[in-house]
Amino acid sequence: MNVYVRRDTLDIWLHAALFSLYLGTLSVIGTASRLGLGSVSMLGLILLTLTLTASAAWRARSVPLLGVTLLGALPFAHLAVGVLGGGSTDGSFVYLYKFSGYLLIPYLWVWACTRTDERIERTLMLIATFIAVRALATFVLPALGRDHVGLADDFIIWERVGPLARVFFPGQGLMFLGLMIALRGVFVARGQDLKREGLRAALFMGALGVTFSRGSLIFAALLATLFILVRFARQRAASSHKARLVLGALMALNAAGVAVFLTPLATPAGQFVTQFRGQERFSLDPRNLDWRAEQVRAARLLIRTDEDRAFGVGTATHIPEDVAHPIPGQVTNELHYSYASVQWTFGNVGLALLAVFGIAQPLLRAAIRRPATRLALPAALTLAYIALCGAYTITFTSTDWSFMLALCGAYLNARSSRHAPPAVPAPPRPARFPKGLLHD
């Protein structure tokens, strides 16, 4: 019996599975850690990353996007210095896992160069939809998540905001990219497709919302507004129809507010709202930011030499998790201010590689070349979103965020170069696999 699988379908599912290891879709590392196999699973992912990077370099006859690749290699250099110098390596190994997204960028560049936008979008939206559904399911049914303590790719109930669960989950950068792609679909779709894109946009907005992260939600709202304005400016013919759609949605929201506050629904609505009185998540209380700034000040006291300033204090250097009230055993080797964290650990060299090659170069190249592809603007805004989030929270030292930064940078560079794939993909070539597996 022959089994027929389309070549593009097989490619989409294989890469969705591969990228899920970095994006935490199925919490593989967290699950393995609870089985006592955390280090083994991380080592496996690191070896896989090195293999894919080497294969991409062999295929390209060079190392594409060398600056970000070097950023991903910095933890290996610090680990080697610790081992050869006989110093501490506590906490160094996990950084190999955290920076694996940067190290994978040559493979992501080759992948983007050899796939059409349609296939890239289908692959990423498959993963994004699964993560969004899982995040919302954890919000509705908190028993599905880990309680406060978990690995980076776990879906965690961090705290309670009134009666609601605050969910931390991997892949938030992909949620924003999915939102941008869905909003783009709203502008170009018609009929049932328009409803589908609207539902997808709502799904990704909901997933971002359950984090109750004030900074990332503000940045998401600002960049989404910018995206909508750019789309309006680009589509003169359809702008009136879309404007009516947006205005209709705003009027519906206003009507819902009036219906609530001028009817008997006002009493239960008021009782619900009072549960959030005094909640930090619904205020601009700066105490959390003050705590993060104090963490940075304490960390910088450990930078004593020119070598520390150039190359960082290393991945094996720790400070108390809570500087003001230190608890024995609760230490960390990363800071919440992510730019400061990279500079502290990897020095000005690491910060320069991140800022110049990871963020500025792909954005500037895309702005100059202006690739006429449907994912260029969503990818650029997602890269800007990651850059903004890194100013105040743990971003660049997390596997899923580093993967998304590398993915957006690789895509923008691929589409801004001569290696961009044709607009119309080549017709599929039939081929037969062993044991009767046929695909086209």
Short mmCIF file of C-alpha atoms in Angstrom, two decimals:
data_model
loop_
_atom_site.label_atom_id
_atom_site.label_comp_id
_atom_site.label_asym_id
_atom_site.label_seq_id
_atom_site.Cartn_x
_atom_site.Cartn_y
_atom_site.Cartn_z
CA MET A 1 0.00 0.00 0.00
CA ASN A 2 1.45 3.36 -1.05
CA VAL A 3 1.17 6.39 1.23
CA TYR A 4 1.15 9.75 -0.54
CA VAL A 5 2.50 12.84 1.22
CA ARG A 6 3.06 16.16 -0.50
CA ARG A 7 6.63 17.39 -0.35
CA ASP A 8 5.64 20.81 1.02
CA THR A 9 3.37 19.28 3.67
CA LEU A 10 6.14 16.99 4.85
CA ASP A 11 8.57 19.92 4.94
CA ILE A 12 6.13 22.06 6.95
CA TRP A 13 5.52 19.42 9.60
CA LEU A 14 9.19 18.49 9.93
CA HIS A 15 10.26 22.10 10.42
CA ALA A 16 7.33 22.80 12.75
CA ALA A 17 8.58 19.91 14.90
CA LEU A 18 12.18 21.14 14.69
CA PHE A 19 11.38 24.76 15.55
CA SER A 20 9.12 23.63 18.39
CA LEU A 21 12.20 22.37 20.23
CA TYR A 22 13.44 25.98 20.44
CA LEU A 23 10.04 27.62 20.91
CA GLY A 24 8.91 25.32 23.70
CA THR A 25 5.69 24.26 21.99
CA LEU A 26 5.53 20.91 23.79
CA SER A 27 7.80 21.75 26.77
CA VAL A 28 10.26 19.03 25.78
CA ILE A 29 13.10 20.36 27.97
CA GLY A 30 10.85 20.95 30.99
CA THR A 31 9.30 17.48 30.71
CA ALA A 32 12.71 15.85 30.31
CA SER A 33 13.99 17.74 33.39
CA ARG A 34 11.19 16.36 35.53
CA LEU A 35 12.24 12.89 34.37
CA GLY A 36 15.84 13.60 35.39
CA LEU A 37 16.96 14.02 31.78
CA GLY A 38 17.17 17.82 31.59
CA SER A 39 20.90 18.04 30.90
CA VAL A 40 20.71 15.21 28.39
CA SER A 41 17.88 16.89 26.49
CA MET A 42 19.72 20.23 26.45
CA LEU A 43 22.89 18.53 25.24
CA GLY A 44 20.89 16.83 22.49
CA LEU A 45 19.46 20.18 21.35
CA ILE A 46 22.91 21.78 21.41
CA LEU A 47 24.40 18.97 19.30
CA LEU A 48 21.47 19.21 16.90
CA THR A 49 22.03 22.97 16.60
CA LEU A 50 25.73 22.50 15.86
CA THR A 51 24.93 19.86 13.24
CA LEU A 52 22.35 22.04 11.48
CA THR A 53 24.65 25.06 11.57
CA ALA A 54 27.54 23.07 10.13
CA SER A 55 25.31 21.67 7.37
CA ALA A 56 24.10 25.18 6.49
CA ALA A 57 27.67 26.50 6.36
CA TRP A 58 28.68 23.59 4.13
CA ARG A 59 25.73 24.23 1.82
CA ALA A 60 26.36 27.99 1.66
CA ARG A 61 30.16 27.53 1.38
CA SER A 62 30.49 30.12 4.18
CA VAL A 63 28.95 31.01 7.54
CA PRO A 64 25.89 33.18 6.78
CA LEU A 65 25.21 36.05 9.19
CA LEU A 66 28.49 35.55 11.00
CA GLY A 67 27.91 38.30 13.58
CA VAL A 68 24.89 36.60 15.17
CA THR A 69 26.57 33.20 14.84
CA LEU A 70 29.52 34.54 16.86
CA LEU A 71 27.05 35.81 19.48
CA GLY A 72 25.67 32.29 19.77
CA ALA A 73 29.22 30.92 20.14
CA LEU A 74 30.18 33.21 23.05
CA PRO A 75 28.87 30.82 25.76
CA PHE A 76 31.16 28.11 24.34
CA ALA A 77 34.12 30.47 24.68
CA HIS A 78 33.27 31.27 28.31
CA LEU A 79 32.76 27.60 29.11
CA ALA A 80 36.13 26.76 27.54
CA VAL A 81 37.86 29.49 29.56
CA GLY A 82 36.32 28.14 32.75
CA VAL A 83 37.29 24.54 32.02
CA LEU A 84 40.82 25.27 30.83
CA GLY A 85 41.46 27.83 33.55
CA GLY A 86 40.18 25.59 36.32
CA GLY A 87 37.53 28.11 37.34
CA SER A 88 33.87 27.64 38.13
CA THR A 89 31.54 26.55 35.31
CA ASP A 90 28.37 26.59 37.41
CA GLY A 91 25.59 27.94 35.21
CA SER A 92 27.70 27.95 32.04
CA PHE A 93 26.18 24.89 30.39
CA VAL A 94 22.62 26.25 30.40
CA TYR A 95 23.79 29.29 28.42
CA LEU A 96 24.70 26.98 25.54
CA TYR A 97 21.00 26.09 25.46
CA LYS A 98 19.80 29.68 25.89
CA PHE A 99 21.92 30.96 22.99
CA SER A 100 21.22 28.03 20.67
CA GLY A 101 18.72 30.19 18.74
CA TYR A 102 21.49 32.60 17.74
CA LEU A 103 23.78 29.75 16.76
CA LEU A 104 21.08 28.32 14.50
CA ILE A 105 20.85 31.46 12.33
CA PRO A 106 22.89 30.06 9.37
CA TYR A 107 20.38 27.22 9.05
CA LEU A 108 17.43 29.62 9.38
CA TRP A 109 18.93 31.78 6.61
CA VAL A 110 19.27 28.79 4.27
CA TRP A 111 15.72 27.71 5.19
CA ALA A 112 14.34 31.17 4.40
CA CYS A 113 16.29 31.31 1.12
CA THR A 114 14.89 28.00 -0.11
CA ARG A 115 11.23 28.35 0.95
CA THR A 116 8.47 30.54 -0.38
CA ASP A 117 6.63 32.97 1.87
CA GLU A 118 3.58 30.75 1.76
CA ARG A 119 5.47 27.75 3.14
CA ILE A 120 7.23 29.85 5.79
CA GLU A 121 3.92 31.36 6.90
CA ARG A 122 2.18 27.98 7.09
CA THR A 123 5.03 26.51 9.16
CA LEU A 124 5.14 29.37 11.66
CA MET A 125 1.37 29.76 11.95
CA LEU A 126 1.02 26.05 12.68
CA ILE A 127 3.33 26.40 15.68
CA ALA A 128 1.86 29.76 16.74
CA THR A 129 -1.70 28.48 16.75
CA PHE A 130 -0.77 25.50 18.92
CA ILE A 131 1.09 27.69 21.43
CA ALA A 132 -1.76 30.23 21.58
CA VAL A 133 -4.38 27.56 22.17
CA ARG A 134 -2.24 25.96 24.87
CA ALA A 135 -1.65 29.33 26.59
CA LEU A 136 -5.36 30.18 26.62
CA ALA A 137 -6.24 26.66 27.81
CA THR A 138 -3.76 27.09 30.70
CA PHE A 139 -5.35 30.45 31.52
CA VAL A 140 -8.84 28.94 31.64
CA LEU A 141 -7.72 25.70 33.32
CA PRO A 142 -4.68 26.58 35.49
CA ALA A 143 -4.23 22.92 36.42
CA LEU A 144 -2.74 22.43 32.93
CA GLY A 145 0.26 24.64 33.82
CA ARG A 146 3.17 24.41 36.21
CA ASP A 147 2.77 26.30 39.48
CA HIS A 148 5.36 29.13 39.53
CA VAL A 149 8.39 26.82 39.27
CA GLY A 150 9.34 25.41 35.90
CA LEU A 151 11.83 25.39 33.06
CA ALA A 152 12.06 28.05 30.39
CA ASP A 153 9.82 26.12 28.00
CA ASP A 154 7.10 25.31 30.55
CA PHE A 155 3.69 26.97 30.67
CA ILE A 156 3.78 28.47 34.17
CA ILE A 157 1.14 29.98 36.44
CA TRP A 158 3.37 32.75 37.75
CA GLU A 159 0.87 34.39 40.08
CA ARG A 160 -2.78 35.26 40.54
CA VAL A 161 -4.09 38.63 39.41
CA GLY A 162 -7.31 38.83 41.39
CA PRO A 163 -9.21 35.69 40.35
CA LEU A 164 -7.24 35.30 37.12
CA ALA A 165 -4.13 33.23 36.43
CA ARG A 166 -1.10 35.03 35.04
CA VAL A 167 0.46 32.65 32.53
CA PHE A 168 4.10 32.74 31.47
CA PHE A 169 4.85 30.66 28.40
CA PRO A 170 7.52 30.36 25.69
CA GLY A 171 6.99 31.66 22.19
CA GLN A 172 5.61 35.13 22.99
CA GLY A 173 7.67 36.61 20.15
CA LEU A 174 5.98 34.16 17.79
CA MET A 175 2.59 35.26 19.16
CA PHE A 176 3.35 38.81 18.08
CA LEU A 177 4.51 37.67 14.64
CA GLY A 178 1.32 35.61 14.32
CA LEU A 179 -0.71 38.70 15.26
CA MET A 180 1.03 40.77 12.58
CA ILE A 181 0.44 38.08 9.94
CA ALA A 182 -3.22 37.78 10.95
CA LEU A 183 -3.71 41.58 10.82
CA ARG A 184 -2.19 41.59 7.36
CA GLY A 185 -4.68 38.89 6.42
CA VAL A 186 -7.53 41.06 7.66
CA PHE A 187 -6.55 43.71 5.11
CA VAL A 188 -6.33 41.39 2.11
CA ALA A 189 -8.95 38.73 2.89
CA ARG A 190 -12.61 38.65 1.89
CA GLY A 191 -15.68 36.76 3.09
CA GLN A 192 -14.99 33.66 5.16
CA ASP A 193 -11.24 34.24 4.94
CA LEU A 194 -11.72 37.63 6.60
CA LYS A 195 -13.55 36.01 9.53
CA ARG A 196 -10.78 33.42 9.85
CA GLU A 197 -8.05 36.05 9.95
CA GLY A 198 -10.04 38.08 12.49
CA LEU A 199 -10.36 35.02 14.72
CA ARG A 200 -6.64 34.30 14.40
CA ALA A 201 -5.80 37.88 15.36
CA ALA A 202 -8.08 37.60 18.41
CA LEU A 203 -6.44 34.27 19.34
CA PHE A 204 -2.93 35.74 19.34
CA MET A 205 -4.03 38.92 21.14
CA GLY A 206 -5.63 36.76 23.81
CA ALA A 207 -2.45 34.69 24.20
CA LEU A 208 -0.37 37.84 24.66
CA GLY A 209 -2.95 39.21 27.08
CA VAL A 210 -2.84 36.30 29.55
CA THR A 211 0.76 37.22 30.44
CA PHE A 212 -0.52 40.47 32.07
CA SER A 213 2.88 41.93 31.16
CA ARG A 214 2.37 45.67 31.03
CA GLY A 215 5.47 46.54 29.04
CA SER A 216 5.14 43.90 26.33
CA LEU A 217 1.41 44.62 25.93
CA ILE A 218 2.05 48.36 25.54
CA PHE A 219 4.77 47.69 22.96
CA ALA A 220 2.50 45.22 21.14
CA ALA A 221 -0.33 47.75 21.02
CA LEU A 222 1.94 50.52 19.72
CA LEU A 223 3.51 48.37 17.00
CA ALA A 224 0.16 46.87 15.99
CA THR A 225 -1.21 50.39 15.60
CA LEU A 226 1.81 51.31 13.48
CA PHE A 227 1.24 48.23 11.33
CA ILE A 228 -2.43 49.15 10.79
CA LEU A 229 -1.51 52.72 9.84
CA VAL A 230 1.10 51.49 7.35
CA ARG A 231 -1.40 49.10 5.80
CA PHE A 232 -3.97 51.89 5.47
CA ALA A 233 -1.37 54.05 3.78
CA ARG A 234 -0.44 51.29 1.34
CA GLN A 235 -3.97 50.21 0.35
CA ARG A 236 -5.85 53.22 -0.91
CA ALA A 237 -8.44 51.23 -2.80
CA ALA A 238 -9.45 49.09 0.15
CA SER A 239 -8.91 51.67 2.88
CA SER A 240 -12.54 52.84 3.01
CA HIS A 241 -13.84 49.28 3.48
CA LYS A 242 -11.27 48.49 6.15
CA ALA A 243 -11.83 51.85 7.83
CA ARG A 244 -15.51 51.04 8.15
CA LEU A 245 -14.57 47.66 9.62
CA VAL A 246 -12.26 49.22 12.23
CA LEU A 247 -14.75 51.98 13.09
CA GLY A 248 -17.53 49.41 13.36
CA ALA A 249 -15.49 47.36 15.82
CA LEU A 250 -14.78 50.45 17.95
CA MET A 251 -18.48 51.41 17.93
CA ALA A 252 -19.38 47.85 18.97
CA LEU A 253 -16.98 48.09 21.92
CA ASN A 254 -18.45 51.43 22.96
CA ALA A 255 -21.96 50.06 22.66
CA ALA A 256 -21.00 47.09 24.83
CA GLY A 257 -19.62 49.46 27.47
CA VAL A 258 -22.81 51.51 27.47
CA ALA A 259 -24.90 48.35 27.68
CA VAL A 260 -22.98 47.20 30.73
CA PHE A 261 -22.97 50.43 32.72
CA LEU A 262 -26.50 51.58 31.94
CA THR A 263 -28.26 48.27 32.58
CA PRO A 264 -28.58 45.85 35.52
CA LEU A 265 -25.27 44.33 34.33
CA ALA A 266 -23.51 47.23 36.05
CA THR A 267 -23.72 45.63 39.51
CA PRO A 268 -22.01 42.29 38.71
CA ALA A 269 -19.52 44.11 36.47
CA GLY A 270 -18.59 46.43 39.32
CA GLN A 271 -18.18 43.52 41.72
CA PHE A 272 -15.90 41.80 39.22
CA VAL A 273 -13.74 44.90 38.74
CA THR A 274 -13.29 45.49 42.49
CA GLN A 275 -11.42 42.18 42.71
CA PHE A 276 -8.51 43.85 40.92
CA ARG A 277 -8.32 46.89 43.20
CA GLY A 278 -4.72 47.55 44.17
CA GLN A 279 -3.31 45.00 41.72
CA GLU A 280 0.15 45.99 40.46
CA ARG A 281 -0.61 44.55 37.00
CA PHE A 282 -3.29 47.20 36.45
CA SER A 283 -1.20 50.17 37.51
CA LEU A 284 2.02 51.94 36.58
CA ASP A 285 3.58 51.15 39.95
CA PRO A 286 7.37 51.47 39.38
CA ARG A 287 8.46 49.22 42.27
CA ASN A 288 9.09 46.25 39.99
CA LEU A 289 11.26 48.37 37.68
CA ASP A 290 13.12 49.78 40.71
CA TRP A 291 13.87 46.20 41.79
CA ARG A 292 15.28 45.41 38.35
CA ALA A 293 17.41 48.56 38.34
CA GLU A 294 18.81 47.62 41.76
CA GLN A 295 19.70 44.20 40.36
CA VAL A 296 21.67 45.86 37.54
CA ARG A 297 23.50 48.14 39.98
CA ALA A 298 24.54 45.18 42.12
CA ALA A 299 25.71 43.22 39.07
CA ARG A 300 27.84 46.07 37.75
CA LEU A 301 29.80 46.17 41.00
CA LEU A 302 31.34 42.87 39.85
CA ILE A 303 32.77 44.49 36.69
CA ARG A 304 36.24 45.49 37.90
CA THR A 305 38.69 45.25 34.99
CA ASP A 306 38.96 46.31 31.37
CA GLU A 307 38.71 42.65 30.45
CA ASP A 308 35.39 42.39 32.30
CA ARG A 309 34.10 45.43 30.43
CA ALA A 310 35.20 44.05 27.05
CA PHE A 311 34.29 40.38 27.40
CA GLY A 312 32.01 40.27 30.45
CA VAL A 313 32.16 38.62 33.84
CA GLY A 314 31.25 35.25 32.33
CA THR A 315 28.38 32.81 32.53
CA ALA A 316 29.53 31.38 35.88
CA THR A 317 29.14 34.68 37.79
CA HIS A 318 26.03 34.96 39.97
CA ILE A 319 24.27 37.52 42.15
CA PRO A 320 21.37 37.05 44.59
CA GLU A 321 17.98 36.77 42.91
CA ASP A 322 16.64 39.41 45.29
CA VAL A 323 19.43 41.89 46.00
CA ALA A 324 17.60 43.69 48.80
CA HIS A 325 16.60 40.47 50.61
CA PRO A 326 19.05 37.73 49.55
CA ILE A 327 18.10 34.14 50.26
CA PRO A 328 20.87 31.50 50.41
CA GLY A 329 20.82 29.33 47.30
CA GLN A 330 18.61 31.70 45.27
CA VAL A 331 21.07 33.21 42.81
CA THR A 332 21.00 34.07 39.12
CA ASN A 333 23.46 34.63 36.28
CA GLU A 334 21.13 36.79 34.17
CA LEU A 335 19.43 40.15 34.69
CA HIS A 336 15.89 41.24 33.91
CA TYR A 337 17.13 44.21 31.89
CA SER A 338 18.21 42.09 28.96
CA TYR A 339 20.61 44.52 27.25
CA ALA A 340 22.35 45.01 30.59
CA SER A 341 22.38 41.24 31.09
CA VAL A 342 24.17 40.58 27.80
CA GLN A 343 26.65 43.37 28.51
CA TRP A 344 27.28 42.12 32.05
CA THR A 345 27.85 38.50 31.01
CA PHE A 346 29.50 38.94 27.60
CA GLY A 347 30.82 42.49 27.79
CA ASN A 348 30.72 45.20 25.19
CA VAL A 349 31.67 42.62 22.56
CA GLY A 350 28.50 40.62 23.18
CA LEU A 351 26.31 43.71 23.36
CA ALA A 352 27.74 45.02 20.08
CA LEU A 353 27.15 41.72 18.30
CA LEU A 354 23.55 41.70 19.52
CA ALA A 355 22.71 45.35 18.82
CA VAL A 356 24.55 45.72 15.51
CA PHE A 357 24.20 42.33 13.81
CA GLY A 358 21.17 40.93 15.61
CA ILE A 359 18.89 44.00 15.48
CA ALA A 360 20.17 47.01 13.53
CA GLN A 361 21.68 45.29 10.48
CA PRO A 362 18.61 43.29 9.33
CA LEU A 363 16.26 46.23 9.97
CA LEU A 364 18.48 48.70 8.10
CA ARG A 365 19.06 46.29 5.23
CA ALA A 366 15.34 45.65 4.87
CA ALA A 367 14.63 49.40 5.04
CA ILE A 368 17.14 50.05 2.25
CA ARG A 369 16.27 47.10 0.00
CA ARG A 370 12.52 47.17 0.83
CA PRO A 371 11.81 43.55 -0.16
CA ALA A 372 8.37 43.23 -1.76
CA THR A 373 7.28 40.21 0.24
CA ARG A 374 4.22 39.79 2.41
CA LEU A 375 6.13 38.79 5.54
CA ALA A 376 8.77 41.53 5.46
CA LEU A 377 6.82 44.10 7.49
CA PRO A 378 5.55 41.55 10.09
CA ALA A 379 9.11 40.20 10.52
CA ALA A 380 10.58 43.71 10.86
CA LEU A 381 7.99 44.75 13.44
CA THR A 382 8.50 41.51 15.36
CA LEU A 383 12.23 42.17 15.48
CA ALA A 384 11.48 45.70 16.74
CA TYR A 385 9.10 44.22 19.32
CA ILE A 386 11.79 41.87 20.61
CA ALA A 387 14.28 44.76 20.76
CA LEU A 388 11.83 46.85 22.81
CA CYS A 389 10.96 44.02 25.20
CA GLY A 390 14.66 43.45 25.81
CA ALA A 391 14.90 46.91 27.35
CA TYR A 392 13.00 45.85 30.47
CA THR A 393 12.64 42.07 30.76
CA ILE A 394 14.49 38.78 30.21
CA THR A 395 14.56 38.39 26.44
CA PHE A 396 17.94 37.94 24.79
CA THR A 397 19.04 35.23 27.24
CA SER A 398 16.00 33.02 26.63
CA THR A 399 15.95 30.26 24.01
CA ASP A 400 12.59 31.06 22.42
CA TRP A 401 13.31 34.80 22.18
CA SER A 402 16.81 34.22 20.76
CA PHE A 403 15.32 31.87 18.18
CA MET A 404 12.70 34.44 17.13
CA LEU A 405 15.29 37.22 16.88
CA ALA A 406 17.47 34.99 14.72
CA LEU A 407 14.51 33.87 12.61
CA CYS A 408 13.33 37.42 11.85
CA GLY A 409 16.89 38.57 11.11
CA ALA A 410 17.54 35.58 8.86
CA TYR A 411 14.29 36.12 6.96
CA LEU A 412 14.88 39.84 6.41
CA ASN A 413 18.43 39.22 5.22
CA ALA A 414 17.34 36.38 2.93
CA ARG A 415 14.58 38.45 1.31
CA SER A 416 16.89 41.45 0.96
CA SER A 417 19.47 39.45 -0.97
CA ARG A 418 19.67 37.80 -4.36
CA HIS A 419 18.89 34.47 -2.70
CA ALA A 420 15.18 35.25 -2.30
CA PRO A 421 13.07 32.41 -3.75
CA PRO A 422 10.82 33.01 -6.76
CA ALA A 423 7.32 34.33 -6.16
CA VAL A 424 5.83 31.20 -7.72
CA PRO A 425 7.31 27.94 -6.40
CA ALA A 426 8.62 25.38 -8.81
CA PRO A 427 6.27 22.48 -9.59
CA PRO A 428 6.72 19.51 -7.24
CA ARG A 429 8.88 16.62 -8.35
CA PRO A 430 7.47 13.14 -7.64
CA ALA A 431 9.80 10.87 -5.73
CA ARG A 432 9.46 7.51 -4.04
CA PHE A 433 10.75 6.80 -0.56
CA PRO A 434 11.70 3.34 0.71
CA LYS A 435 8.86 1.08 1.83
CA GLY A 436 6.37 2.61 -0.58
CA LEU A 437 6.20 6.14 0.90
CA LEU A 438 5.57 8.37 -2.10
CA HIS A 439 5.45 12.15 -1.98
CA ASP A 440 5.24 14.92 -4.54
#
